[in-house]
Tab-separated table of C-alpha atoms in Angstrom:
chain	number	residue	atom	x	y	z
A	1458	MET	CA	47.157	11.834	185.986
A	1459	LEU	CA	46.248	15.427	186.708
A	1460	THR	CA	42.844	16.048	188.170
A	1461	THR	CA	40.678	19.142	187.819
A	1462	ILE	CA	38.072	19.777	190.458
A	1463	LYS	CA	34.713	20.207	188.776
A	1464	SER	CA	31.162	20.894	189.830
A	1465	LYS	CA	28.855	18.006	188.978
A	1466	GLY	CA	25.710	19.742	190.161
A	1467	SER	CA	22.642	19.842	187.965
A	1468	ILE	CA	19.354	21.661	188.390
A	1469	ARG	CA	16.148	19.635	188.241
A	1470	HIS	CA	12.603	20.501	189.238
A	1471	ASN	CA	11.656	20.205	192.915
A	1472	VAL	CA	15.206	19.445	194.007
A	1473	PRO	CA	16.627	21.297	197.034
A	1474	ILE	CA	19.649	23.428	196.157
A	1475	LEU	CA	22.616	23.079	198.514
A	1476	SER	CA	26.101	24.560	198.409
A	1477	VAL	CA	29.215	24.234	200.538
A	1478	SER	CA	32.035	26.690	201.178
A	1479	LEU	CA	35.382	26.188	202.916
A	1480	GLU	CA	37.611	28.383	205.021
A	1481	THR	CA	40.591	27.734	207.238
A	1482	GLU	CA	39.937	27.524	210.958
A	1483	ASN	CA	42.094	30.514	211.872
A	1484	GLY	CA	42.041	32.437	208.594
A	1485	SER	CA	45.640	31.516	207.771
A	1486	THR	CA	46.618	29.805	204.516
A	1487	GLU	CA	49.833	28.385	205.966
A	1488	LEU	CA	49.880	24.598	206.101
A	1489	LYS	CA	51.849	24.041	209.276
A	1490	ARG	CA	54.499	21.374	209.752
A	1491	GLN	CA	55.396	20.781	213.385
A	1492	ASN	CA	57.805	18.065	214.512
A	1493	GLY	CA	57.571	16.623	211.020
A	1494	ASP	CA	53.768	16.297	211.112
A	1495	ILE	CA	51.456	18.264	208.799
A	1496	SER	CA	47.994	19.250	210.007
A	1497	MET	CA	45.428	21.992	209.398
A	1498	GLU	CA	41.827	22.579	210.464
A	1499	PHE	CA	39.122	23.707	208.039
A	1500	ARG	CA	35.536	24.840	208.492
A	1501	TYR	CA	32.859	23.898	205.996
A	1502	LYS	CA	29.562	25.753	205.703
A	1503	MET	CA	26.630	24.058	203.991
A	1504	THR	CA	23.752	26.333	202.916
A	1505	TYR	CA	20.237	25.382	201.845
A	1506	HIS	CA	19.084	27.831	199.177
A	1507	GLY	CA	15.559	26.521	198.695
A	1508	VAL	CA	14.108	24.746	195.660
A	1509	ASN	CA	15.042	25.640	192.117
A	1510	ASN	CA	11.548	26.160	190.658
A	1511	ILE	CA	9.827	28.112	193.444
A	1512	ASN	CA	10.520	31.198	195.537
A	1513	PHE	CA	12.978	30.189	198.246
A	1514	THR	CA	10.831	31.862	200.901
A	1515	THR	CA	8.048	29.334	200.278
A	1516	ALA	CA	10.275	26.254	200.137
A	1517	GLY	CA	9.912	23.866	203.042
A	1518	PRO	CA	12.439	22.751	205.667
A	1519	LEU	CA	14.829	19.955	204.825
A	1520	THR	CA	16.249	17.149	207.001
A	1521	PHE	CA	19.295	15.266	205.717
A	1522	PHE	CA	22.149	12.913	206.627
A	1523	ILE	CA	25.508	14.710	206.944
A	1524	ASP	CA	28.057	11.921	206.469
A	1525	VAL	CA	29.237	13.145	203.036
A	1526	PHE	CA	30.874	16.168	204.676
A	1527	ARG	CA	32.919	14.009	207.055
A	1528	ASP	CA	34.163	11.532	204.453
A	1529	GLU	CA	37.731	12.241	203.306
A	1530	LEU	CA	37.015	10.643	199.920
A	1531	ASN	CA	34.789	13.622	199.133
A	1532	TYR	CA	37.687	16.053	199.508
A	1533	GLN	CA	40.646	16.652	197.239
A	1534	LEU	CA	44.130	17.882	198.043
A	1535	ASP	CA	46.431	18.798	195.143
A	1536	ARG	CA	50.096	19.804	195.110
A	1537	ARG	CA	51.477	22.243	192.574
A	1538	VAL	CA	54.441	20.961	190.606
A	1539	GLN	CA	57.467	22.893	191.829
A	1540	GLY	CA	59.550	25.088	189.558
A	1541	GLY	CA	56.946	27.654	188.514
A	1542	SER	CA	54.659	25.110	186.853
A	1543	GLU	CA	50.894	25.589	186.725
A	1544	GLN	CA	50.320	21.836	186.875
A	1545	TRP	CA	48.739	20.187	189.915
A	1546	ILE	CA	49.245	16.639	191.151
A	1547	PRO	CA	46.558	15.006	193.344
A	1548	CYS	CA	47.869	13.929	196.729
A	1549	ARG	CA	47.215	10.264	197.337
A	1550	TYR	CA	45.051	9.164	200.215
A	1551	GLY	CA	46.922	7.497	203.024
A	1552	ASP	CA	46.131	4.003	204.232
A	1553	TYR	CA	42.401	4.635	203.882
A	1554	CYS	CA	40.246	1.902	205.337
A	1555	PRO	CA	36.428	2.212	205.527
A	1556	GLY	CA	36.346	-0.088	208.554
A	1557	PHE	CA	34.836	-3.531	208.867
A	1558	VAL	CA	31.845	-3.930	206.611
A	1559	ASN	CA	28.690	-4.715	208.520
A	1560	ASP	CA	26.077	-6.173	206.197
A	1561	GLN	CA	23.432	-6.319	208.895
A	1562	PRO	CA	20.924	-3.440	208.575
A	1563	SER	CA	20.898	-0.954	211.434
A	1564	LYS	CA	18.189	1.448	212.500
A	1565	ILE	CA	18.672	5.173	213.107
A	1566	HIS	CA	16.093	7.331	214.880
A	1567	VAL	CA	16.410	10.582	212.912
A	1568	ALA	CA	15.313	12.960	215.681
A	1569	GLN	CA	17.745	11.438	218.183
A	1570	SER	CA	20.814	11.327	215.944
A	1571	GLU	CA	23.425	14.077	215.577
A	1572	ASP	CA	24.100	12.683	212.099
A	1573	PHE	CA	20.948	14.385	210.789
A	1574	VAL	CA	20.493	18.136	210.389
A	1575	CYS	CA	17.434	20.244	209.601
A	1576	LEU	CA	17.633	23.517	207.679
A	1577	HIS	CA	15.108	26.053	206.449
A	1578	PRO	CA	15.750	28.007	203.230
A	1579	SER	CA	18.721	30.417	203.552
A	1580	GLU	CA	19.946	28.673	206.727
A	1581	SER	CA	23.409	27.137	207.028
A	1582	TRP	CA	25.067	24.384	209.021
A	1583	GLU	CA	28.782	24.283	209.829
A	1584	GLY	CA	31.314	21.623	210.713
A	1585	SER	CA	35.061	21.039	210.739
A	1586	PHE	CA	37.509	18.848	208.845
A	1587	THR	CA	41.204	18.161	209.376
A	1588	VAL	CA	43.832	17.855	206.654
A	1589	ASP	CA	46.859	15.928	207.908
A	1590	ASP	CA	49.496	13.427	206.871
A	1591	GLU	CA	47.448	10.532	208.199
A	1592	LEU	CA	44.723	11.065	205.596
A	1593	TRP	CA	46.983	12.128	202.726
A	1594	GLU	CA	50.471	11.175	201.654
A	1595	PHE	CA	52.964	14.045	201.492
A	1596	PRO	CA	56.315	13.508	199.702
A	1597	ASP	CA	59.281	13.385	202.062
A	1598	HIS	CA	61.241	15.907	199.991
A	1599	LEU	CA	58.717	18.739	200.343
A	1600	GLY	CA	60.326	22.030	201.223
A	1601	THR	CA	58.963	25.148	202.840
A	1602	GLY	CA	56.873	27.112	200.350
A	1603	ALA	CA	55.322	24.108	198.580
A	1604	ILE	CA	51.857	25.065	197.343
A	1605	PHE	CA	48.676	23.020	197.750
A	1606	ARG	CA	44.981	23.493	197.070
A	1607	PHE	CA	42.119	21.917	198.971
A	1608	ALA	CA	38.428	21.598	198.124
A	1609	PHE	CA	35.263	19.596	198.691
A	1610	LYS	CA	34.818	17.630	195.446
A	1611	GLY	CA	31.048	17.358	195.583
A	1612	ALA	CA	28.885	14.456	196.725
A	1613	THR	CA	25.360	13.079	196.797
A	1614	ILE	CA	23.432	13.302	200.066
A	1615	GLY	CA	22.842	9.766	201.372
A	1616	TRP	CA	19.348	10.374	202.751
A	1617	TRP	CA	17.023	13.374	202.917
A	1618	ASP	CA	13.355	14.234	203.281
A	1619	TRP	CA	11.126	17.253	203.592
A	1620	GLY	CA	10.125	18.444	207.047
A	1621	THR	CA	11.760	19.237	210.363
A	1622	LYS	CA	13.920	16.864	212.351
A	1623	ASP	CA	12.087	17.264	215.668
A	1624	GLY	CA	8.619	17.705	214.187
A	1625	THR	CA	7.922	15.881	210.944
A	1626	HIS	CA	10.596	13.278	211.646
A	1627	ALA	CA	10.141	12.923	215.397
A	1628	ASP	CA	9.281	9.249	214.870
A	1629	THR	CA	11.138	8.583	211.613
A	1630	ILE	CA	13.502	5.604	211.609
A	1631	VAL	CA	15.763	4.901	208.643
A	1632	THR	CA	17.685	1.721	207.868
A	1633	PHE	CA	21.276	1.592	206.626
A	1634	ARG	CA	24.278	-0.681	206.388
A	1635	GLY	CA	27.298	0.737	208.198
A	1636	TYR	CA	31.025	0.446	207.602
A	1637	GLY	CA	32.645	-0.043	210.973
A	1638	GLN	CA	34.015	3.140	212.502
A	1639	SER	CA	33.968	4.959	209.164
A	1640	THR	CA	31.481	7.696	208.365
A	1641	ARG	CA	30.618	6.011	205.079
A	1642	SER	CA	27.190	4.417	204.919
A	1643	ASP	CA	24.785	2.784	202.514
A	1644	PHE	CA	21.083	3.264	203.101
A	1645	THR	CA	18.976	0.277	202.162
A	1646	ASP	CA	16.231	2.483	200.685
A	1647	ASP	CA	18.414	3.461	197.734
A	1648	ASP	CA	15.621	5.291	195.921
A	1649	ASN	CA	15.293	7.657	198.910
A	1650	GLY	CA	11.555	7.052	199.070
A	1651	GLY	CA	11.177	8.120	195.449
A	1652	ARG	CA	12.632	11.571	196.130
A	1653	PRO	CA	15.294	12.835	193.692
A	1654	GLN	CA	18.939	12.742	194.664
A	1655	ILE	CA	20.590	15.904	195.936
A	1656	PHE	CA	24.084	16.472	194.622
A	1657	VAL	CA	26.074	19.091	196.528
A	1658	PRO	CA	28.471	20.739	194.021
A	1659	SER	CA	32.154	21.265	194.645
A	1660	SER	CA	33.225	24.047	196.988
A	1661	ASN	CA	35.626	26.917	196.585
A	1662	GLU	CA	39.308	26.003	196.429
A	1663	ILE	CA	41.712	27.171	199.130
A	1664	GLU	CA	45.360	27.580	198.199
A	1665	LEU	CA	47.834	26.688	200.940
A	1666	VAL	CA	51.554	27.213	201.479
A	1667	LEU	CA	53.640	24.749	203.469
A	1668	ALA	CA	55.343	26.460	206.410
A	1669	ASP	CA	57.537	25.266	209.282
């Protein structure tokens, strides 16, 4: 089944507006294959634009959990059908395993964890992500020049709150259930303290060419 990457974002009152953009680590769009292995580094940039119903300059700071940007299930890699076709086929995830499920709640001190980031309106936060043949399955018959596209599909922030990480949330502790060594998590306070969910829409798409 062919998949089209779509933005699922929706604007609601008093909801922080976030966006994410992608670029390759070195500016190249060549997906390198060395010694039979395929790997490429990407940079993602998440920007907080403020709140939809007020001037962004008066919107408050935002502290949020960043795991959605490190989870491979929130990214999509497609391969163009060879032979001049405009059709795209989603690349399958490799032997994805979320780790051993730990049903026992764990505590995270927000101010002391690198998994939480604070942004003020118009500020951005950056991170990196690797596309390789351990996360995705590449057909064995692929030849040089095969075309791919890569994008962040969009995802809902697991936990967020107003205020600064080191100030407002200096003593904030949140509870979640973890999934082994995976970045995936499930916070026990599913209603996020009554605050609305933040959905980060899909990013730009980057087209890549397989090269030796």
